[in-house]
Phi, psi and omega in degrees: 000315186245050186287340184264005181276160176299158185300322182278356185294321179298319179293321180294309182292318179295320177294320177296318178295324178293317177296320178296321178297319179294316180295316180291325176296321177293321177297320176296319182296321183274324186253342181075024182278115183292330177299321178295324179294319179297313180290330176296317179294318178296318178294323179294321176295317178296318179296319177298321178295310185289327185268334186246308190278313185280093182253165176295141175293140182259000000 
């Protein structure tokens, strides 16, 4: 998907999505907001894609 981006871009975007997932998950844990849980799961899926699945072509 993001083959034309600089090499560190996947780590930057994936790391930001992972931090957002943790922050939203913590917000759900403390406040019980279901919307935060939904977005935490979506951010976790996006982080997993960018950090694990989307690799450099070999």
